[in-house]
Amino acid sequence: MNTLTRNDECLARYFRSIQHITLLNREEEESLSRKIAAGDEKSRQRLIEANLRLVVRIARTMWNPSLSLIDLIQEGNIGLIKAAEKFDGSRQVKFSTYAAWWIRQSISRSLINTERTIRLPHRKEDLIKKIQAERSILSQRLQRQPTTREISERLGVEEKKLQDVMQFSEHVGSFETTVDHDTVSLLDMIEDYSYAPERIFEDIEIREETKKLLDTLKERERFVVQQRFEIDGGKWKSLKRMGIFMGLSPETIRHIEKKALSKLRLAAEKHLLCVPA
């Protein structure tokens, strides 16, 4: 009896189709990069095809029941295409290292959007947007993070209801945590090419560099980042859970996280400037 599902059959065919594609060395990547910059479509296609197995590896590690593996691979391939278009081989960064970030962000965004659809009713979505907008306004006015009570008073919403809604959206919110002066979020970093992928710490081929960057943080900052973003053995925890565990308020945890991410970005940029051209 054949127990393969349609998705299983699609995956099997796809795996067979990419199994024997020849990989590239660094010199070939640099050569293709120059040709792509000159508008050579065949070179772009060759660079993409040579890294399709990388997408599969990453998609497997990020698989979530909310989406099928084949869907995650398709999303990852979109990130791979973006990476091929933006890659600069002269910067002494392996394409697989560079592309892994784009692949992960494409898959992550798809998972986030799926979770929003599943977990956030329309009215809660609207309230969350109002909360985020009011938090930004109050942060600028008060020159600090506002409390939930201050936000609830401004919106005319009961503080308990506000806390429930904020907790409900906490997982999505971790990707929207502001990084720099309450204006740049992790999703902004994903979209903004000025935060180049080789400057960010989450990549399967730069674990040693990740450790070096994390070592620039204070112990408490490092622990918060590891737990909030599942780095180096950390398991994702909400602000509330982190606060209970560390004996601090969720707002204090958010402040520590924000400060730590700013430090990591600066440390990563400094490290990149030290890479020989």
PDB file of N, CA and C in Angstrom, residues 95-167:
ATOM      1  N   PHE A  95      29.296  32.578  -0.346  1.00  0.00           N
ATOM      2  CA  PHE A  95      27.898  32.796  -0.715  1.00  0.00           C
ATOM      3  C   PHE A  95      26.957  32.023   0.203  1.00  0.00           C
ATOM      4  N   SER A  96      27.336  30.813   0.591  1.00  0.00           N
ATOM      5  CA  SER A  96      26.455  30.022   1.458  1.00  0.00           C
ATOM      6  C   SER A  96      26.238  30.726   2.795  1.00  0.00           C
ATOM      7  N   THR A  97      27.291  31.373   3.313  1.00  0.00           N
ATOM      8  CA  THR A  97      27.165  32.135   4.557  1.00  0.00           C
ATOM      9  C   THR A  97      26.230  33.318   4.363  1.00  0.00           C
ATOM     10  N   TYR A  98      26.429  34.019   3.268  1.00  0.00           N
ATOM     11  CA  TYR A  98      25.602  35.191   2.956  1.00  0.00           C
ATOM     12  C   TYR A  98      24.149  34.783   2.700  1.00  0.00           C
ATOM     13  N   ALA A  99      23.969  33.752   1.895  1.00  0.00           N
ATOM     14  CA  ALA A  99      22.617  33.348   1.491  1.00  0.00           C
ATOM     15  C   ALA A  99      21.819  32.770   2.647  1.00  0.00           C
ATOM     16  N   ALA A 100      22.505  32.121   3.593  1.00  0.00           N
ATOM     17  CA  ALA A 100      21.790  31.486   4.707  1.00  0.00           C
ATOM     18  C   ALA A 100      20.937  32.490   5.458  1.00  0.00           C
ATOM     19  N   TRP A 101      21.437  33.707   5.601  1.00  0.00           N
ATOM     20  CA  TRP A 101      20.662  34.735   6.319  1.00  0.00           C
ATOM     21  C   TRP A 101      19.387  35.079   5.566  1.00  0.00           C
ATOM     22  N   TRP A 102      19.508  35.289   4.263  1.00  0.00           N
ATOM     23  CA  TRP A 102      18.335  35.630   3.447  1.00  0.00           C
ATOM     24  C   TRP A 102      17.329  34.487   3.432  1.00  0.00           C
ATOM     25  N   ILE A 103      17.832  33.264   3.380  1.00  0.00           N
ATOM     26  CA  ILE A 103      16.947  32.093   3.392  1.00  0.00           C
ATOM     27  C   ILE A 103      16.183  32.026   4.712  1.00  0.00           C
ATOM     28  N   ARG A 104      16.898  32.193   5.813  1.00  0.00           N
ATOM     29  CA  ARG A 104      16.265  32.150   7.125  1.00  0.00           C
ATOM     30  C   ARG A 104      15.226  33.253   7.287  1.00  0.00           C
ATOM     31  N   GLN A 105      15.558  34.476   6.842  1.00  0.00           N
ATOM     32  CA  GLN A 105      14.614  35.583   7.023  1.00  0.00           C
ATOM     33  C   GLN A 105      13.360  35.368   6.191  1.00  0.00           C
ATOM     34  N   SER A 106      13.502  34.788   5.001  1.00  0.00           N
ATOM     35  CA  SER A 106      12.340  34.541   4.154  1.00  0.00           C
ATOM     36  C   SER A 106      11.421  33.491   4.785  1.00  0.00           C
ATOM     37  N   ILE A 107      12.026  32.425   5.311  1.00  0.00           N
ATOM     38  CA  ILE A 107      11.245  31.390   5.984  1.00  0.00           C
ATOM     39  C   ILE A 107      10.621  31.941   7.264  1.00  0.00           C
ATOM     40  N   SER A 108      11.396  32.707   8.029  1.00  0.00           N
ATOM     41  CA  SER A 108      10.892  33.271   9.287  1.00  0.00           C
ATOM     42  C   SER A 108       9.703  34.179   9.046  1.00  0.00           C
ATOM     43  N   ARG A 109       9.805  35.024   8.031  1.00  0.00           N
ATOM     44  CA  ARG A 109       8.705  35.947   7.734  1.00  0.00           C
ATOM     45  C   ARG A 109       7.440  35.163   7.378  1.00  0.00           C
ATOM     46  N   SER A 110       7.587  34.091   6.611  1.00  0.00           N
ATOM     47  CA  SER A 110       6.435  33.277   6.243  1.00  0.00           C
ATOM     48  C   SER A 110       5.799  32.640   7.477  1.00  0.00           C
ATOM     49  N   LEU A 111       6.641  32.133   8.392  1.00  0.00           N
ATOM     50  CA  LEU A 111       6.132  31.529   9.622  1.00  0.00           C
ATOM     51  C   LEU A 111       5.428  32.564  10.495  1.00  0.00           C
ATOM     52  N   ILE A 112       6.003  33.758  10.575  1.00  0.00           N
ATOM     53  CA  ILE A 112       5.391  34.830  11.369  1.00  0.00           C
ATOM     54  C   ILE A 112       4.026  35.188  10.805  1.00  0.00           C
ATOM     55  N   ASN A 113       3.959  35.361   9.490  1.00  0.00           N
ATOM     56  CA  ASN A 113       2.685  35.718   8.860  1.00  0.00           C
ATOM     57  C   ASN A 113       1.637  34.632   9.073  1.00  0.00           C
ATOM     58  N   THR A 114       2.074  33.372   9.016  1.00  0.00           N
ATOM     59  CA  THR A 114       1.152  32.262   9.249  1.00  0.00           C
ATOM     60  C   THR A 114       0.642  32.284  10.681  1.00  0.00           C
ATOM     61  N   GLU A 115       1.542  32.530  11.634  1.00  0.00           N
ATOM     62  CA  GLU A 115       1.141  32.581  13.039  1.00  0.00           C
ATOM     63  C   GLU A 115       0.186  33.733  13.288  1.00  0.00           C
ATOM     64  N   ARG A 116       0.414  34.864  12.643  1.00  0.00           N
ATOM     65  CA  ARG A 116      -0.502  35.999  12.781  1.00  0.00           C
ATOM     66  C   ARG A 116      -1.906  35.596  12.322  1.00  0.00           C
ATOM     67  N   THR A 117      -1.953  34.903  11.177  1.00  0.00           N
ATOM     68  CA  THR A 117      -3.249  34.492  10.630  1.00  0.00           C
ATOM     69  C   THR A 117      -3.958  33.538  11.574  1.00  0.00           C
ATOM     70  N   ILE A 118      -3.183  32.627  12.163  1.00  0.00           N
ATOM     71  CA  ILE A 118      -3.772  31.616  13.032  1.00  0.00           C
ATOM     72  C   ILE A 118      -4.131  32.185  14.398  1.00  0.00           C
ATOM     73  N   ARG A 119      -3.265  33.054  14.940  1.00  0.00           N
ATOM     74  CA  ARG A 119      -3.362  33.397  16.348  1.00  0.00           C
ATOM     75  C   ARG A 119      -3.997  34.750  16.639  1.00  0.00           C
ATOM     76  N   LEU A 120      -4.074  35.633  15.672  1.00  0.00           N
ATOM     77  CA  LEU A 120      -4.543  36.978  15.962  1.00  0.00           C
ATOM     78  C   LEU A 120      -5.866  37.303  15.283  1.00  0.00           C
ATOM     79  N   PRO A 121      -6.976  37.297  16.023  1.00  0.00           N
ATOM     80  CA  PRO A 121      -8.240  37.766  15.460  1.00  0.00           C
ATOM     81  C   PRO A 121      -8.104  39.222  15.038  1.00  0.00           C
ATOM     82  N   HIS A 122      -8.999  39.654  14.149  1.00  0.00           N
ATOM     83  CA  HIS A 122      -8.883  40.990  13.563  1.00  0.00           C
ATOM     84  C   HIS A 122      -8.870  42.085  14.622  1.00  0.00           C
ATOM     85  N   ARG A 123      -9.762  41.989  15.628  1.00  0.00           N
ATOM     86  CA  ARG A 123      -9.837  43.046  16.640  1.00  0.00           C
ATOM     87  C   ARG A 123      -8.555  43.124  17.466  1.00  0.00           C
ATOM     88  N   LYS A 124      -7.982  41.975  17.779  1.00  0.00           N
ATOM     89  CA  LYS A 124      -6.723  41.971  18.527  1.00  0.00           C
ATOM     90  C   LYS A 124      -5.598  42.555  17.680  1.00  0.00           C
ATOM     91  N   GLU A 125      -5.606  42.241  16.390  1.00  0.00           N
ATOM     92  CA  GLU A 125      -4.595  42.793  15.480  1.00  0.00           C
ATOM     93  C   GLU A 125      -4.656  44.314  15.486  1.00  0.00           C
ATOM     94  N   ASP A 126      -5.862  44.873  15.418  1.00  0.00           N
ATOM     95  CA  ASP A 126      -6.025  46.334  15.432  1.00  0.00           C
ATOM     96  C   ASP A 126      -5.524  46.930  16.737  1.00  0.00           C
ATOM     97  N   LEU A 127      -5.857  46.275  17.859  1.00  0.00           N
ATOM     98  CA  LEU A 127      -5.437  46.794  19.157  1.00  0.00           C
ATOM     99  C   LEU A 127      -3.922  46.742  19.303  1.00  0.00           C
ATOM    100  N   ILE A 128      -3.308  45.679  18.803  1.00  0.00           N
ATOM    101  CA  ILE A 128      -1.852  45.562  18.869  1.00  0.00           C
ATOM    102  C   ILE A 128      -1.184  46.698  18.101  1.00  0.00           C
ATOM    103  N   LYS A 129      -1.728  47.029  16.938  1.00  0.00           N
ATOM    104  CA  LYS A 129      -1.178  48.146  16.162  1.00  0.00           C
ATOM    105  C   LYS A 129      -1.286  49.452  16.935  1.00  0.00           C
ATOM    106  N   LYS A 130      -2.426  49.651  17.614  1.00  0.00           N
ATOM    107  CA  LYS A 130      -2.610  50.868  18.412  1.00  0.00           C
ATOM    108  C   LYS A 130      -1.630  50.904  19.586  1.00  0.00           C
ATOM    109  N   ILE A 131      -1.428  49.748  20.204  1.00  0.00           N
ATOM    110  CA  ILE A 131      -0.485  49.666  21.326  1.00  0.00           C
ATOM    111  C   ILE A 131       0.924  50.020  20.864  1.00  0.00           C
ATOM    112  N   GLN A 132       1.327  49.451  19.724  1.00  0.00           N
ATOM    113  CA  GLN A 132       2.663  49.720  19.206  1.00  0.00           C
ATOM    114  C   GLN A 132       2.844  51.192  18.864  1.00  0.00           C
ATOM    115  N   ALA A 133       1.823  51.785  18.262  1.00  0.00           N
ATOM    116  CA  ALA A 133       1.899  53.201  17.898  1.00  0.00           C
ATOM    117  C   ALA A 133       1.981  54.073  19.151  1.00  0.00           C
ATOM    118  N   GLU A 134       1.149  53.758  20.146  1.00  0.00           N
ATOM    119  CA  GLU A 134       1.136  54.555  21.380  1.00  0.00           C
ATOM    120  C   GLU A 134       2.436  54.390  22.152  1.00  0.00           C
ATOM    121  N   ARG A 135       2.977  53.181  22.153  1.00  0.00           N
ATOM    122  CA  ARG A 135       4.251  52.960  22.830  1.00  0.00           C
ATOM    123  C   ARG A 135       5.348  53.819  22.206  1.00  0.00           C
ATOM    124  N   SER A 136       5.362  53.883  20.876  1.00  0.00           N
ATOM    125  CA  SER A 136       6.364  54.691  20.180  1.00  0.00           C
ATOM    126  C   SER A 136       6.224  56.171  20.537  1.00  0.00           C
ATOM    127  N   ILE A 137       4.977  56.665  20.545  1.00  0.00           N
ATOM    128  CA  ILE A 137       4.724  58.078  20.860  1.00  0.00           C
ATOM    129  C   ILE A 137       5.163  58.395  22.293  1.00  0.00           C
ATOM    130  N   LEU A 138       4.756  57.544  23.239  1.00  0.00           N
ATOM    131  CA  LEU A 138       5.094  57.779  24.639  1.00  0.00           C
ATOM    132  C   LEU A 138       6.594  57.647  24.896  1.00  0.00           C
ATOM    133  N   SER A 139       7.244  56.722  24.194  1.00  0.00           N
ATOM    134  CA  SER A 139       8.690  56.549  24.361  1.00  0.00           C
ATOM    135  C   SER A 139       9.436  57.822  23.999  1.00  0.00           C
ATOM    136  N   GLN A 140       9.021  58.444  22.897  1.00  0.00           N
ATOM    137  CA  GLN A 140       9.662  59.688  22.477  1.00  0.00           C
ATOM    138  C   GLN A 140       9.357  60.819  23.453  1.00  0.00           C
ATOM    139  N   ARG A 141       8.131  60.849  23.931  1.00  0.00           N
ATOM    140  CA  ARG A 141       7.712  61.929  24.830  1.00  0.00           C
ATOM    141  C   ARG A 141       8.355  61.790  26.210  1.00  0.00           C
ATOM    142  N   LEU A 142       8.412  60.561  26.730  1.00  0.00           N
ATOM    143  CA  LEU A 142       8.910  60.323  28.085  1.00  0.00           C
ATOM    144  C   LEU A 142      10.403  60.039  28.131  1.00  0.00           C
ATOM    145  N   GLN A 143      11.001  59.766  26.939  1.00  0.00           N
ATOM    146  CA  GLN A 143      12.421  59.405  26.857  1.00  0.00           C
ATOM    147  C   GLN A 143      12.724  58.122  27.643  1.00  0.00           C
ATOM    148  N   ARG A 144      11.761  57.233  27.659  1.00  0.00           N
ATOM    149  CA  ARG A 144      11.909  55.909  28.278  1.00  0.00           C
ATOM    150  C   ARG A 144      10.771  55.025  27.785  1.00  0.00           C
ATOM    151  N   GLN A 145      10.864  53.733  28.086  1.00  0.00           N
ATOM    152  CA  GLN A 145       9.787  52.827  27.720  1.00  0.00           C
ATOM    153  C   GLN A 145       8.573  53.079  28.627  1.00  0.00           C
ATOM    154  N   PRO A 146       7.385  53.294  28.069  1.00  0.00           N
ATOM    155  CA  PRO A 146       6.202  53.517  28.902  1.00  0.00           C
ATOM    156  C   PRO A 146       5.753  52.230  29.583  1.00  0.00           C
ATOM    157  N   THR A 147       5.069  52.373  30.698  1.00  0.00           N
ATOM    158  CA  THR A 147       4.508  51.212  31.393  1.00  0.00           C
ATOM    159  C   THR A 147       3.190  50.822  30.735  1.00  0.00           C
ATOM    160  N   THR A 148       2.734  49.614  31.029  1.00  0.00           N
ATOM    161  CA  THR A 148       1.445  49.185  30.475  1.00  0.00           C
ATOM    162  C   THR A 148       0.313  50.067  30.996  1.00  0.00           C
ATOM    163  N   ARG A 149       0.436  50.535  32.224  1.00  0.00           N
ATOM    164  CA  ARG A 149      -0.603  51.410  32.781  1.00  0.00           C
ATOM    165  C   ARG A 149      -0.682  52.722  31.994  1.00  0.00           C
ATOM    166  N   GLU A 150       0.463  53.298  31.659  1.00  0.00           N
ATOM    167  CA  GLU A 150       0.478  54.555  30.900  1.00  0.00           C
ATOM    168  C   GLU A 150      -0.143  54.368  29.517  1.00  0.00           C
ATOM    169  N   ILE A 151       0.170  53.232  28.885  1.00  0.00           N
ATOM    170  CA  ILE A 151      -0.403  52.955  27.562  1.00  0.00           C
ATOM    171  C   ILE A 151      -1.909  52.731  27.677  1.00  0.00           C
ATOM    172  N   SER A 152      -2.324  51.974  28.694  1.00  0.00           N
ATOM    173  CA  SER A 152      -3.755  51.675  28.852  1.00  0.00           C
ATOM    174  C   SER A 152      -4.554  52.946  29.109  1.00  0.00           C
ATOM    175  N   GLU A 153      -3.994  53.881  29.877  1.00  0.00           N
ATOM    176  CA  GLU A 153      -4.687  55.142  30.147  1.00  0.00           C
ATOM    177  C   GLU A 153      -4.841  55.958  28.874  1.00  0.00           C
ATOM    178  N   ARG A 154      -3.816  55.956  28.047  1.00  0.00           N
ATOM    179  CA  ARG A 154      -3.867  56.703  26.785  1.00  0.00           C
ATOM    180  C   ARG A 154      -4.900  56.116  25.831  1.00  0.00           C
ATOM    181  N   LEU A 155      -5.002  54.787  25.813  1.00  0.00           N
ATOM    182  CA  LEU A 155      -5.912  54.123  24.872  1.00  0.00           C
ATOM    183  C   LEU A 155      -7.313  53.935  25.446  1.00  0.00           C
ATOM    184  N   GLY A 156      -7.462  54.152  26.741  1.00  0.00           N
ATOM    185  CA  GLY A 156      -8.766  53.932  27.360  1.00  0.00           C
ATOM    186  C   GLY A 156      -9.131  52.465  27.423  1.00  0.00           C
ATOM    187  N   VAL A 157      -8.114  51.612  27.596  1.00  0.00           N
ATOM    188  CA  VAL A 157      -8.316  50.160  27.657  1.00  0.00           C
ATOM    189  C   VAL A 157      -7.884  49.673  29.036  1.00  0.00           C
ATOM    190  N   GLU A 158      -8.626  48.738  29.608  1.00  0.00           N
ATOM    191  CA  GLU A 158      -8.257  48.190  30.907  1.00  0.00           C
ATOM    192  C   GLU A 158      -6.847  47.604  30.851  1.00  0.00           C
ATOM    193  N   GLU A 159      -6.080  47.855  31.906  1.00  0.00           N
ATOM    194  CA  GLU A 159      -4.690  47.399  31.934  1.00  0.00           C
ATOM    195  C   GLU A 159      -4.593  45.880  31.797  1.00  0.00           C
ATOM    196  N   LYS A 160      -5.494  45.147  32.448  1.00  0.00           N
ATOM    197  CA  LYS A 160      -5.470  43.674  32.372  1.00  0.00           C
ATOM    198  C   LYS A 160      -5.697  43.208  30.942  1.00  0.00           C
ATOM    199  N   LYS A 161      -6.651  43.825  30.245  1.00  0.00           N
ATOM    200  CA  LYS A 161      -6.919  43.456  28.856  1.00  0.00           C
ATOM    201  C   LYS A 161      -5.709  43.766  27.988  1.00  0.00           C
ATOM    202  N   LEU A 162      -5.081  44.911  28.257  1.00  0.00           N
ATOM    203  CA  LEU A 162      -3.896  45.299  27.498  1.00  0.00           C
ATOM    204  C   LEU A 162      -2.783  44.272  27.690  1.00  0.00           C
ATOM    205  N   GLN A 163      -2.570  43.860  28.934  1.00  0.00           N
ATOM    206  CA  GLN A 163      -1.534  42.870  29.224  1.00  0.00           C
ATOM    207  C   GLN A 163      -1.828  41.546  28.532  1.00  0.00           C
ATOM    208  N   ASP A 164      -3.092  41.132  28.533  1.00  0.00           N
ATOM    209  CA  ASP A 164      -3.480  39.874  27.887  1.00  0.00           C
ATOM    210  C   ASP A 164      -3.195  39.913  26.392  1.00  0.00           C
ATOM    211  N   VAL A 165      -3.551  41.029  25.752  1.00  0.00           N
ATOM    212  CA  VAL A 165      -3.333  41.159  24.312  1.00  0.00           C
ATOM    213  C   VAL A 165      -1.845  41.183  23.994  1.00  0.00           C
ATOM    214  N   MET A 166      -1.070  41.903  24.807  1.00  0.00           N
ATOM    215  CA  MET A 166       0.374  41.982  24.573  1.00  0.00           C
ATOM    216  C   MET A 166       1.024  40.621  24.755  1.00  0.00           C
ATOM    217  N   GLN A 167       0.576  39.871  25.764  1.00  0.00           N
ATOM    218  CA  GLN A 167       1.103  38.526  25.972  1.00  0.00           C
ATOM    219  C   GLN A 167       0.698  37.602  24.826  1.00  0.00           C
TER     220      GLN A 167
END
